[in-house]
CSV table of C-alpha atoms and ligand atoms in Angstrom, one decimal:
chain,number,residue,atom,x,y,z
V,19,MET,CA,8.0,6.2,-32.0
V,20,GLU,CA,8.6,5.3,-36.0
V,21,ALA,CA,4.7,5.4,-37.2
V,22,THR,CA,3.9,8.8,-35.5
V,23,LYS,CA,6.4,10.5,-37.8
V,24,ASP,CA,3.5,10.9,-40.1
V,25,PHE,CA,0.6,12.2,-37.6
V,26,LYS,CA,0.6,15.6,-36.1
V,27,VAL,CA,0.1,15.1,-32.7
V,28,THR,CA,-1.4,16.7,-29.9
V,29,LEU,CA,-0.9,15.8,-26.5
V,30,THR,CA,-3.5,16.2,-24.0
V,31,GLN,CA,-2.5,18.0,-20.6
V,32,ASN,CA,-4.6,16.6,-18.2
V,33,SER,CA,-4.7,12.5,-18.7
V,34,ARG,CA,-7.9,11.4,-17.4
V,35,LEU,CA,-6.5,7.3,-16.6
V,36,LYS,CA,-6.0,8.6,-12.9
V,37,ASP,CA,-9.0,9.4,-12.4
V,38,ILE,CA,-10.6,6.2,-13.7
V,39,THR,CA,-10.5,2.3,-12.7
V,40,LEU,CA,-10.0,0.1,-15.6
V,41,GLN,CA,-12.3,-2.5,-14.4
V,42,ASN,CA,-15.7,-3.9,-15.0
V,43,ILE,CA,-16.2,-0.1,-17.2
V,44,PRO,CA,-19.3,-0.8,-19.1
V,45,PHE,CA,-19.1,-1.5,-22.8
V,46,GLY,CA,-18.6,1.9,-24.9
V,47,LYS,CA,-19.3,4.3,-22.2
V,48,CYS,CA,-16.0,5.8,-21.5
V,49,PHE,CA,-13.1,6.7,-24.3
V,50,THR,CA,-9.1,7.1,-23.4
V,51,ASP,CA,-7.1,10.7,-23.7
V,52,HIS,CA,-6.8,10.2,-27.4
V,53,MET,CA,-8.9,9.6,-31.0
V,54,LEU,CA,-7.3,10.0,-34.2
V,55,VAL,CA,-9.1,12.0,-37.3
V,56,ALA,CA,-8.3,12.4,-40.4
V,57,ASP,CA,-9.9,14.8,-43.4
V,58,TYR,CA,-10.4,13.8,-46.9
V,59,SER,CA,-11.2,17.6,-48.7
V,60,GLY,CA,-10.1,17.7,-53.1
V,61,GLY,CA,-10.1,14.3,-54.0
V,62,GLN,CA,-7.4,13.4,-50.7
V,63,TRP,CA,-6.3,12.2,-47.9
V,64,HIS,CA,-4.5,14.7,-45.3
V,65,THR,CA,-1.8,14.1,-42.9
V,66,PRO,CA,-4.1,12.8,-39.3
V,67,GLU,CA,-3.6,14.3,-36.2
V,68,ILE,CA,-3.9,12.5,-32.6
V,69,MET,CA,-5.4,15.0,-30.9
V,70,PRO,CA,-7.3,15.0,-26.6
V,71,TYR,CA,-10.7,13.2,-26.8
V,72,GLN,CA,-12.9,16.0,-27.3
V,73,ALA,CA,-16.0,17.1,-29.3
V,74,LEU,CA,-16.4,17.9,-32.9
V,75,SER,CA,-18.4,21.1,-34.2
V,76,PHE,CA,-20.8,20.8,-37.5
V,77,GLU,CA,-22.7,22.6,-38.8
V,78,PRO,CA,-26.7,21.0,-39.3
V,79,SER,CA,-26.5,20.4,-42.7
V,80,LEU,CA,-24.1,17.8,-41.8
V,81,ALA,CA,-24.4,15.6,-45.4
V,82,VAL,CA,-24.5,12.0,-42.6
V,83,PHE,CA,-26.8,13.6,-40.5
V,84,HIS,CA,-29.1,13.5,-44.2
V,85,TYR,CA,-27.9,10.5,-46.2
V,86,GLY,CA,-26.1,8.1,-43.9
V,87,GLN,CA,-22.8,8.0,-45.6
V,88,ALA,CA,-21.5,6.0,-42.4
V,89,ILE,CA,-19.5,2.9,-42.2
V,90,PHE,CA,-17.5,1.7,-39.1
V,91,GLU,CA,-15.1,-1.1,-37.5
V,92,GLY,CA,-15.1,-3.1,-34.2
V,93,ILE,CA,-11.6,-4.7,-32.9
V,94,LYS,CA,-10.0,-5.4,-29.5
V,95,ALA,CA,-6.4,-5.3,-27.8
V,96,TYR,CA,-6.1,-7.4,-25.2
V,97,LYS,CA,-3.1,-6.8,-22.7
V,98,ALA,CA,-0.7,-10.4,-23.0
V,99,LYS,CA,0.5,-11.7,-20.3
V,100,ASN,CA,4.0,-10.3,-20.7
V,101,GLY,CA,2.8,-7.0,-20.8
V,102,SER,CA,2.5,-6.2,-24.5
V,103,VAL,CA,-0.5,-5.0,-26.3
V,104,GLN,CA,-1.5,-7.7,-28.9
V,105,ILE,CA,-4.5,-6.1,-31.0
V,106,PHE,CA,-6.6,-9.2,-32.9
V,107,ARG,CA,-6.2,-9.3,-37.2
V,108,PRO,CA,-6.8,-5.7,-37.6
V,109,MET,CA,-5.4,-6.1,-41.4
V,110,ASP,CA,-8.7,-7.7,-41.9
V,111,ASN,CA,-10.6,-4.9,-40.1
V,112,PHE,CA,-9.0,-2.7,-41.8
V,113,GLN,CA,-9.9,-4.5,-45.6
V,114,ARG,CA,-13.7,-5.0,-44.4
V,115,PHE,CA,-13.3,-1.4,-43.7
V,116,ASN,CA,-12.5,-0.2,-47.7
V,117,ALA,CA,-14.8,-2.7,-49.1
V,118,SER,CA,-17.7,-1.4,-46.5
V,119,ALA,CA,-16.4,2.3,-48.0
V,120,VAL,CA,-16.6,1.5,-51.6
V,121,ARG,CA,-20.2,0.5,-51.7
V,122,MET,CA,-21.3,3.0,-49.1
V,123,GLN,CA,-19.4,5.8,-52.0
V,124,MET,CA,-16.5,6.8,-49.7
V,125,PRO,CA,-13.3,7.4,-50.0
V,126,GLU,CA,-11.4,4.3,-48.9
V,127,VAL,CA,-8.7,5.1,-46.5
V,128,PRO,CA,-5.0,4.2,-47.2
V,129,GLU,CA,-3.2,1.6,-45.2
V,130,GLU,CA,-0.7,3.9,-43.5
V,131,ILE,CA,-3.4,6.2,-42.3
V,132,PHE,CA,-5.4,3.3,-40.7
V,133,MET,CA,-3.0,0.9,-39.6
V,134,GLU,CA,-0.5,3.2,-38.6
V,135,GLY,CA,-2.5,5.3,-36.7
V,136,LEU,CA,-4.1,2.7,-34.8
V,137,ARG,CA,-0.7,1.5,-34.3
V,138,ALA,CA,0.6,5.6,-33.2
V,139,LEU,CA,-2.7,5.6,-31.2
V,140,ILE,CA,-3.0,2.6,-29.4
V,141,ASP,CA,0.7,2.9,-28.7
V,142,LEU,CA,0.0,6.7,-27.0
V,143,ASP,CA,-3.0,5.6,-25.0
V,144,LYS,CA,-1.7,1.5,-24.0
V,145,ASP,CA,-1.7,2.5,-20.2
V,146,TRP,CA,-5.4,2.4,-21.1
V,147,VAL,CA,-5.4,-1.2,-21.5
V,148,PRO,CA,-7.3,-3.0,-19.1
V,149,ASP,CA,-5.1,-5.4,-17.3
V,150,PHE,CA,-7.8,-7.9,-16.2
V,151,GLU,CA,-8.9,-11.0,-17.5
V,152,ASN,CA,-11.4,-11.0,-20.0
V,153,HIS,CA,-10.9,-7.6,-20.3
V,154,SER,CA,-9.8,-5.4,-23.5
V,155,LEU,CA,-9.8,-2.0,-25.6
V,156,TYR,CA,-12.8,-1.5,-27.6
V,157,ILE,CA,-11.5,0.3,-31.6
V,158,ARG,CA,-13.8,1.9,-33.0
V,159,PRO,CA,-12.8,3.3,-36.6
V,160,PHE,CA,-15.4,4.9,-37.7
V,161,MET,CA,-16.0,7.5,-41.6
V,162,ILE,CA,-18.4,9.9,-42.6
V,163,SER,CA,-19.5,12.3,-44.9
V,164,SER,CA,-18.7,15.6,-43.6
V,165,ASP,CA,-19.8,18.3,-46.7
V,166,HIS,CA,-21.6,21.1,-44.9
V,167,ALA,CA,-24.6,20.7,-48.0
V,168,ILE,CA,-28.2,18.9,-47.8
V,169,GLY,CA,-28.3,18.0,-51.9
V,170,VAL,CA,-28.4,14.5,-52.5
V,171,ARG,CA,-24.7,12.9,-54.1
V,172,PRO,CA,-21.6,11.5,-52.4
V,173,SER,CA,-20.0,13.9,-50.2
V,174,GLU,CA,-16.3,15.3,-51.1
V,175,ASN,CA,-15.7,15.9,-47.6
V,176,TYR,CA,-15.1,12.9,-45.3
V,177,LYS,CA,-13.3,11.9,-42.0
V,178,PHE,CA,-12.2,9.4,-40.7
V,179,LEU,CA,-11.6,9.0,-37.1
V,180,ILE,CA,-10.7,6.3,-34.4
V,181,ILE,CA,-11.7,5.5,-30.6
V,182,LEU,CA,-10.7,4.0,-28.4
V,183,SER,CA,-12.7,2.3,-25.3
V,184,PRO,CA,-11.8,0.1,-22.6
V,185,THR,CA,-14.5,-2.5,-21.7
V,186,GLY,CA,-15.2,-5.3,-19.0
V,187,PRO,CA,-16.0,-8.7,-19.0
V,188,TYR,CA,-19.1,-9.4,-21.6
V,189,TYR,CA,-20.7,-12.1,-20.5
V,190,ALA,CA,-22.3,-13.6,-22.7
V,191,LYS,CA,-25.6,-14.6,-21.3
V,192,PRO,CA,-27.3,-17.8,-23.1
V,193,MET,CA,-29.2,-16.2,-25.4
V,194,ARG,CA,-33.7,-16.3,-26.0
V,195,ILE,CA,-33.8,-16.1,-30.0
V,196,TYR,CA,-36.7,-15.2,-32.3
V,197,VAL,CA,-37.0,-16.5,-35.9
V,198,GLU,CA,-37.9,-13.2,-37.6
V,199,GLU,CA,-40.0,-13.9,-40.6
V,200,LYS,CA,-41.8,-10.5,-41.2
V,201,TYR,CA,-38.7,-7.5,-41.4
V,202,VAL,CA,-35.5,-8.3,-42.9
V,203,ARG,CA,-31.8,-7.1,-42.2
V,204,ALA,CA,-30.4,-7.3,-46.0
V,205,VAL,CA,-31.2,-8.3,-49.6
V,206,PRO,CA,-29.2,-9.7,-52.3
V,207,GLY,CA,-27.7,-6.3,-53.4
V,208,GLY,CA,-28.2,-4.5,-50.7
V,209,ILE,CA,-25.7,-3.3,-48.1
V,210,GLY,CA,-25.9,-6.3,-45.9
V,211,PHE,CA,-21.9,-7.2,-46.2
V,212,ALA,CA,-21.1,-3.6,-45.4
V,213,LYS,CA,-20.7,-2.2,-41.7
V,214,ALA,CA,-22.7,0.4,-42.1
V,215,ALA,CA,-24.7,2.5,-39.5
V,216,GLY,CA,-27.6,2.1,-41.5
V,217,ASN,CA,-28.0,-1.2,-40.8
V,218,TYR,CA,-28.0,-0.5,-37.1
V,219,GLY,CA,-30.3,1.4,-37.3
V,220,ALA,CA,-32.8,-0.3,-39.6
V,221,ALA,CA,-32.7,-3.3,-37.2
V,222,LEU,CA,-33.6,-1.3,-33.9
V,223,TYR,CA,-37.2,-1.8,-34.5
V,224,PRO,CA,-37.2,-5.3,-35.0
V,225,SER,CA,-35.1,-6.1,-32.5
V,226,THR,CA,-37.1,-3.8,-30.0
V,227,GLU,CA,-40.4,-6.3,-31.2
V,228,ALA,CA,-38.3,-9.0,-30.1
V,229,HIS,CA,-37.6,-8.0,-26.9
V,230,LYS,CA,-41.2,-7.0,-26.0
V,231,LYS,CA,-42.4,-11.0,-27.1
V,232,GLY,CA,-39.1,-11.9,-24.2
V,233,TYR,CA,-36.3,-12.4,-26.8
V,234,ASP,CA,-32.7,-11.0,-26.8
V,235,GLN,CA,-32.7,-11.4,-30.4
V,236,VAL,CA,-33.9,-12.0,-34.1
V,237,LEU,CA,-32.5,-14.5,-36.4
V,238,TRP,CA,-32.3,-12.7,-40.3
V,239,MET,CA,-34.1,-14.9,-42.5
V,240,ASP,CA,-33.8,-14.4,-46.2
V,241,ALA,CA,-35.4,-11.5,-47.3
V,242,TYR,CA,-37.2,-13.5,-50.9
V,243,GLU,CA,-38.9,-16.5,-48.6
V,244,HIS,CA,-37.6,-15.5,-44.5
V,245,LYS,CA,-36.3,-19.4,-44.7
V,246,TYR,CA,-32.8,-19.1,-45.0
V,247,VAL,CA,-30.8,-18.4,-42.2
V,248,GLN,CA,-28.6,-14.8,-42.5
V,249,GLU,CA,-27.3,-14.0,-39.3
V,250,CYS,CA,-28.0,-13.3,-35.6
V,251,GLY,CA,-28.2,-9.7,-34.6
V,252,THR,CA,-25.1,-8.6,-34.9
V,253,MET,CA,-23.5,-11.1,-34.7
V,254,ASN,CA,-22.9,-14.3,-37.5
V,255,VAL,CA,-24.3,-17.9,-36.4
V,256,PHE,CA,-23.5,-21.7,-35.9
V,257,PHE,CA,-25.2,-24.4,-35.8
V,258,ILE,CA,-23.4,-27.5,-34.7
V,259,ILE,CA,-25.6,-30.2,-35.8
V,260,GLY,CA,-24.4,-34.1,-36.1
V,261,ASP,CA,-20.8,-33.4,-35.4
V,262,LYS,CA,-20.7,-30.7,-38.4
V,263,ALA,CA,-20.8,-27.1,-37.8
V,264,ILE,CA,-23.0,-25.1,-40.1
V,265,THR,CA,-22.7,-21.5,-41.1
V,266,PRO,CA,-24.8,-19.9,-43.9
V,267,GLY,CA,-22.0,-19.0,-46.7
V,268,LEU,CA,-21.1,-15.3,-48.1
V,269,GLU,CA,-22.0,-15.3,-51.7
V,270,GLU,CA,-25.5,-13.5,-51.5
V,271,GLY,CA,-23.4,-10.4,-49.9
V,272,THR,CA,-26.3,-10.5,-47.1
V,273,ILE,CA,-24.0,-11.5,-44.0
V,274,LEU,CA,-21.2,-9.3,-42.8
V,275,ALA,CA,-18.1,-11.7,-43.1
V,276,GLY,CA,-16.9,-11.3,-39.5
V,277,VAL,CA,-13.4,-11.5,-38.2
V,278,THR,CA,-14.6,-13.4,-35.3
V,279,ARG,CA,-16.8,-16.2,-37.7
V,280,ASP,CA,-13.8,-16.7,-39.8
V,281,SER,CA,-11.7,-17.4,-37.1
V,282,VAL,CA,-14.4,-19.6,-35.2
V,283,ILE,CA,-14.2,-21.7,-38.7
V,284,THR,CA,-10.5,-22.0,-38.2
V,285,VAL,CA,-11.0,-23.0,-35.0
V,286,LEU,CA,-13.6,-25.2,-35.1
V,287,LYS,CA,-11.6,-27.2,-37.9
V,288,GLU,CA,-8.5,-27.7,-35.6
V,289,MET,CA,-10.8,-29.2,-33.4
V,290,GLY,CA,-11.4,-31.6,-35.6
V,291,LEU,CA,-14.9,-31.0,-36.8
V,292,THR,CA,-16.3,-30.8,-40.6
V,293,VAL,CA,-17.4,-26.7,-41.5
V,294,GLU,CA,-19.9,-26.5,-43.6
V,295,GLU,CA,-20.4,-22.5,-45.3
V,296,ARG,CA,-23.6,-23.5,-47.5
V,297,PRO,CA,-27.5,-22.2,-47.2
V,298,LEU,CA,-29.0,-23.5,-44.2
V,299,THR,CA,-33.0,-23.5,-44.1
V,300,ILE,CA,-35.0,-22.8,-41.1
V,301,ASP,CA,-36.9,-26.5,-41.5
V,302,GLU,CA,-33.2,-28.1,-41.6
V,303,ILE,CA,-32.4,-26.7,-38.4
V,304,THR,CA,-36.3,-27.2,-36.7
V,305,GLU,CA,-35.7,-31.0,-38.4
V,306,ALA,CA,-31.9,-31.7,-36.6
V,307,TYR,CA,-33.7,-30.6,-33.5
V,308,LYS,CA,-36.9,-32.8,-33.6
V,309,ALA,CA,-34.1,-35.8,-34.5
V,310,GLY,CA,-32.0,-34.8,-31.9
V,311,GLN,CA,-29.2,-34.0,-33.6
V,312,LEU,CA,-29.3,-29.8,-33.7
V,313,LYS,CA,-26.5,-29.7,-30.7
V,314,GLU,CA,-25.5,-26.6,-30.4
V,315,ILE,CA,-26.0,-22.8,-30.9
V,316,PHE,CA,-24.2,-19.7,-30.9
V,317,GLY,CA,-23.6,-16.2,-32.3
V,318,THR,CA,-20.4,-14.7,-32.8
V,319,GLY,CA,-18.6,-11.4,-33.2
V,320,THR,CA,-16.3,-9.2,-31.6
V,321,ALA,CA,-17.9,-8.4,-28.4
V,322,ALA,CA,-18.9,-11.1,-27.1
V,323,THR,CA,-16.8,-13.9,-28.8
V,324,ILE,CA,-19.2,-16.4,-28.7
V,325,ALA,CA,-23.2,-15.7,-27.7
V,326,PRO,CA,-25.0,-19.3,-27.1
V,327,ILE,CA,-28.1,-19.9,-27.9
V,328,LYS,CA,-30.1,-21.3,-25.3
V,329,GLU,CA,-33.8,-21.1,-26.7
V,330,LEU,CA,-34.3,-21.1,-30.8
V,331,GLY,CA,-38.4,-20.1,-30.8
V,332,TYR,CA,-40.1,-20.3,-34.8
V,333,LYS,CA,-43.4,-19.4,-34.7
V,334,ASP,CA,-45.8,-21.3,-31.6
V,335,PHE,CA,-42.5,-23.9,-31.6
V,336,ALA,CA,-39.9,-23.9,-29.2
V,337,MET,CA,-35.9,-25.5,-29.6
V,338,LEU,CA,-34.7,-25.1,-26.0
V,339,PHE,CA,-30.8,-26.3,-25.3
V,340,ASP,CA,-29.0,-26.9,-22.1
V,341,VAL,CA,-26.2,-24.8,-22.5
V,342,ASP,CA,-24.2,-26.5,-19.7
V,343,LYS,CA,-24.1,-29.5,-21.3
V,344,TRP,CA,-22.0,-28.4,-24.3
V,345,THR,CA,-18.7,-29.2,-25.4
V,346,VAL,CA,-18.5,-27.1,-28.6
V,347,ALA,CA,-18.6,-23.8,-27.7
V,348,PRO,CA,-16.6,-23.3,-24.6
V,349,GLU,CA,-14.1,-25.5,-26.6
V,350,VAL,CA,-13.8,-22.8,-29.4
V,351,LYS,CA,-13.9,-19.3,-27.2
V,352,ARG,CA,-11.5,-21.2,-24.4
V,353,ARG,CA,-8.9,-21.7,-27.6
V,354,MET,CA,-9.2,-18.3,-29.1
V,355,ASP,CA,-8.7,-16.2,-25.6
V,356,ALA,CA,-6.1,-18.6,-25.4
V,357,ILE,CA,-4.7,-17.1,-28.4
V,358,ARG,CA,-5.5,-13.1,-27.6
V,359,TYR,CA,-3.9,-13.3,-24.4
V,360,GLY,CA,-0.8,-15.0,-25.8
V,361,ASP,CA,-1.4,-17.7,-23.3
V,362,VAL,CA,-0.3,-20.3,-26.9
V,363,GLU,CA,1.5,-19.7,-29.9
V,364,ASP,CA,0.0,-17.9,-32.3
V,365,ARG,CA,0.0,-19.7,-34.9
V,366,HIS,CA,-2.1,-18.3,-37.7
V,367,ASN,CA,-0.4,-15.2,-37.1
V,368,TRP,CA,-3.3,-13.6,-35.6
V,369,LEU,CA,-1.7,-11.4,-33.3
V,370,TRP,CA,-0.2,-7.3,-34.0
V,371,THR,CA,1.8,-6.0,-31.4
V,372,VAL,CA,1.8,-3.2,-30.8
A,419,LIG,C1,-19.6,-7.1,-36.7
A,419,LIG,C2,-20.3,-7.6,-37.4
A,419,LIG,C3,-20.5,-8.5,-37.1
A,419,LIG,C4,-19.4,-9.6,-36.1
A,419,LIG,O1,-17.7,-9.7,-36.6
A,419,LIG,P1,-16.5,-9.6,-36.3
A,419,LIG,O2,-15.5,-8.5,-37.1
A,419,LIG,O3,-16.6,-11.0,-36.1
A,419,LIG,O4,-16.7,-8.2,-35.4
A,419,LIG,C5,-21.6,-9.7,-37.4
A,419,LIG,N1,-23.1,-9.3,-38.1
A,419,LIG,C6,-22.9,-7.9,-38.8
A,419,LIG,C7,-24.2,-7.7,-39.5
A,419,LIG,C8,-21.7,-7.2,-38.1
A,419,LIG,O5,-22.0,-5.7,-38.1
């Protein structure tokens, strides 16, 4: 295939595919036969190499271990009914990846490496895209600083990699969410809008505390007043109040601009709802609940698509929902799935066929 001509390709001698059933594999534990690695040094990116999935070796001084210049993306590829492999909006992930790179003082990855690398790698491992209902191939591009030196400064060397992981259906069990008023995820001027590894590391303690209280995740609030809603765990969050859908806006740079978020906004509008992207306080939410106007709350992200929230706990007050009676979230999910598995026309040009 055309795109592979610029890549060095070393094929595996021993595909693991024959020993694996691609059904119901737990998320993120199984990887395909090949990966892509591109190195940055001397101020430029070098020819990427597609090689058998394997361990990398580093000295203990590897910069990323110490100062955390690390960013990533999450994308999914689906096996369509006609047998083709469709990737969902990868250009948006590519652009977001480079926005994260800039904020983390890392070099931007050229489109030929990210997008054509993705195409070549998936084309090579396309038999790994599961052909079962609700299954997909999870794509994980990432970049790390790779100087062997522990001085605090931006690295001169970086590695960009793409690995692929077949995944089963993500059953988004309705969640119990806790309004977090002590710990924060993001501040204006910080790195909340970047898909940086450190955002995840810093969230593990508060989410573990929430688990201990019996919740699945936290609802992050703004850092100054703990009053404005930001995100739900590692997902964007939508509130259906009356006949409107409300989700926090992106202006402050404290919210990750989800590709699913953007797609869901489009789908909600097509369903005839008014969508508002604006600041939303916990008081407005509580009052809407008490007035019987708060109908549904759900998280959105590549992994789950739509994750319904059946309970929102704020201080001593529990807002409870009968998820089975919802109409909006299930319809959004149905429409998103129909597009991704190629059951309806892709009117927004969201799919990228390999
Ligand atoms: C990745 C991510 C999301 C969801 O983004 P998608 O592009 O929809 O997968 C939302 N919030 C955070 C913090 C994230 O890291």
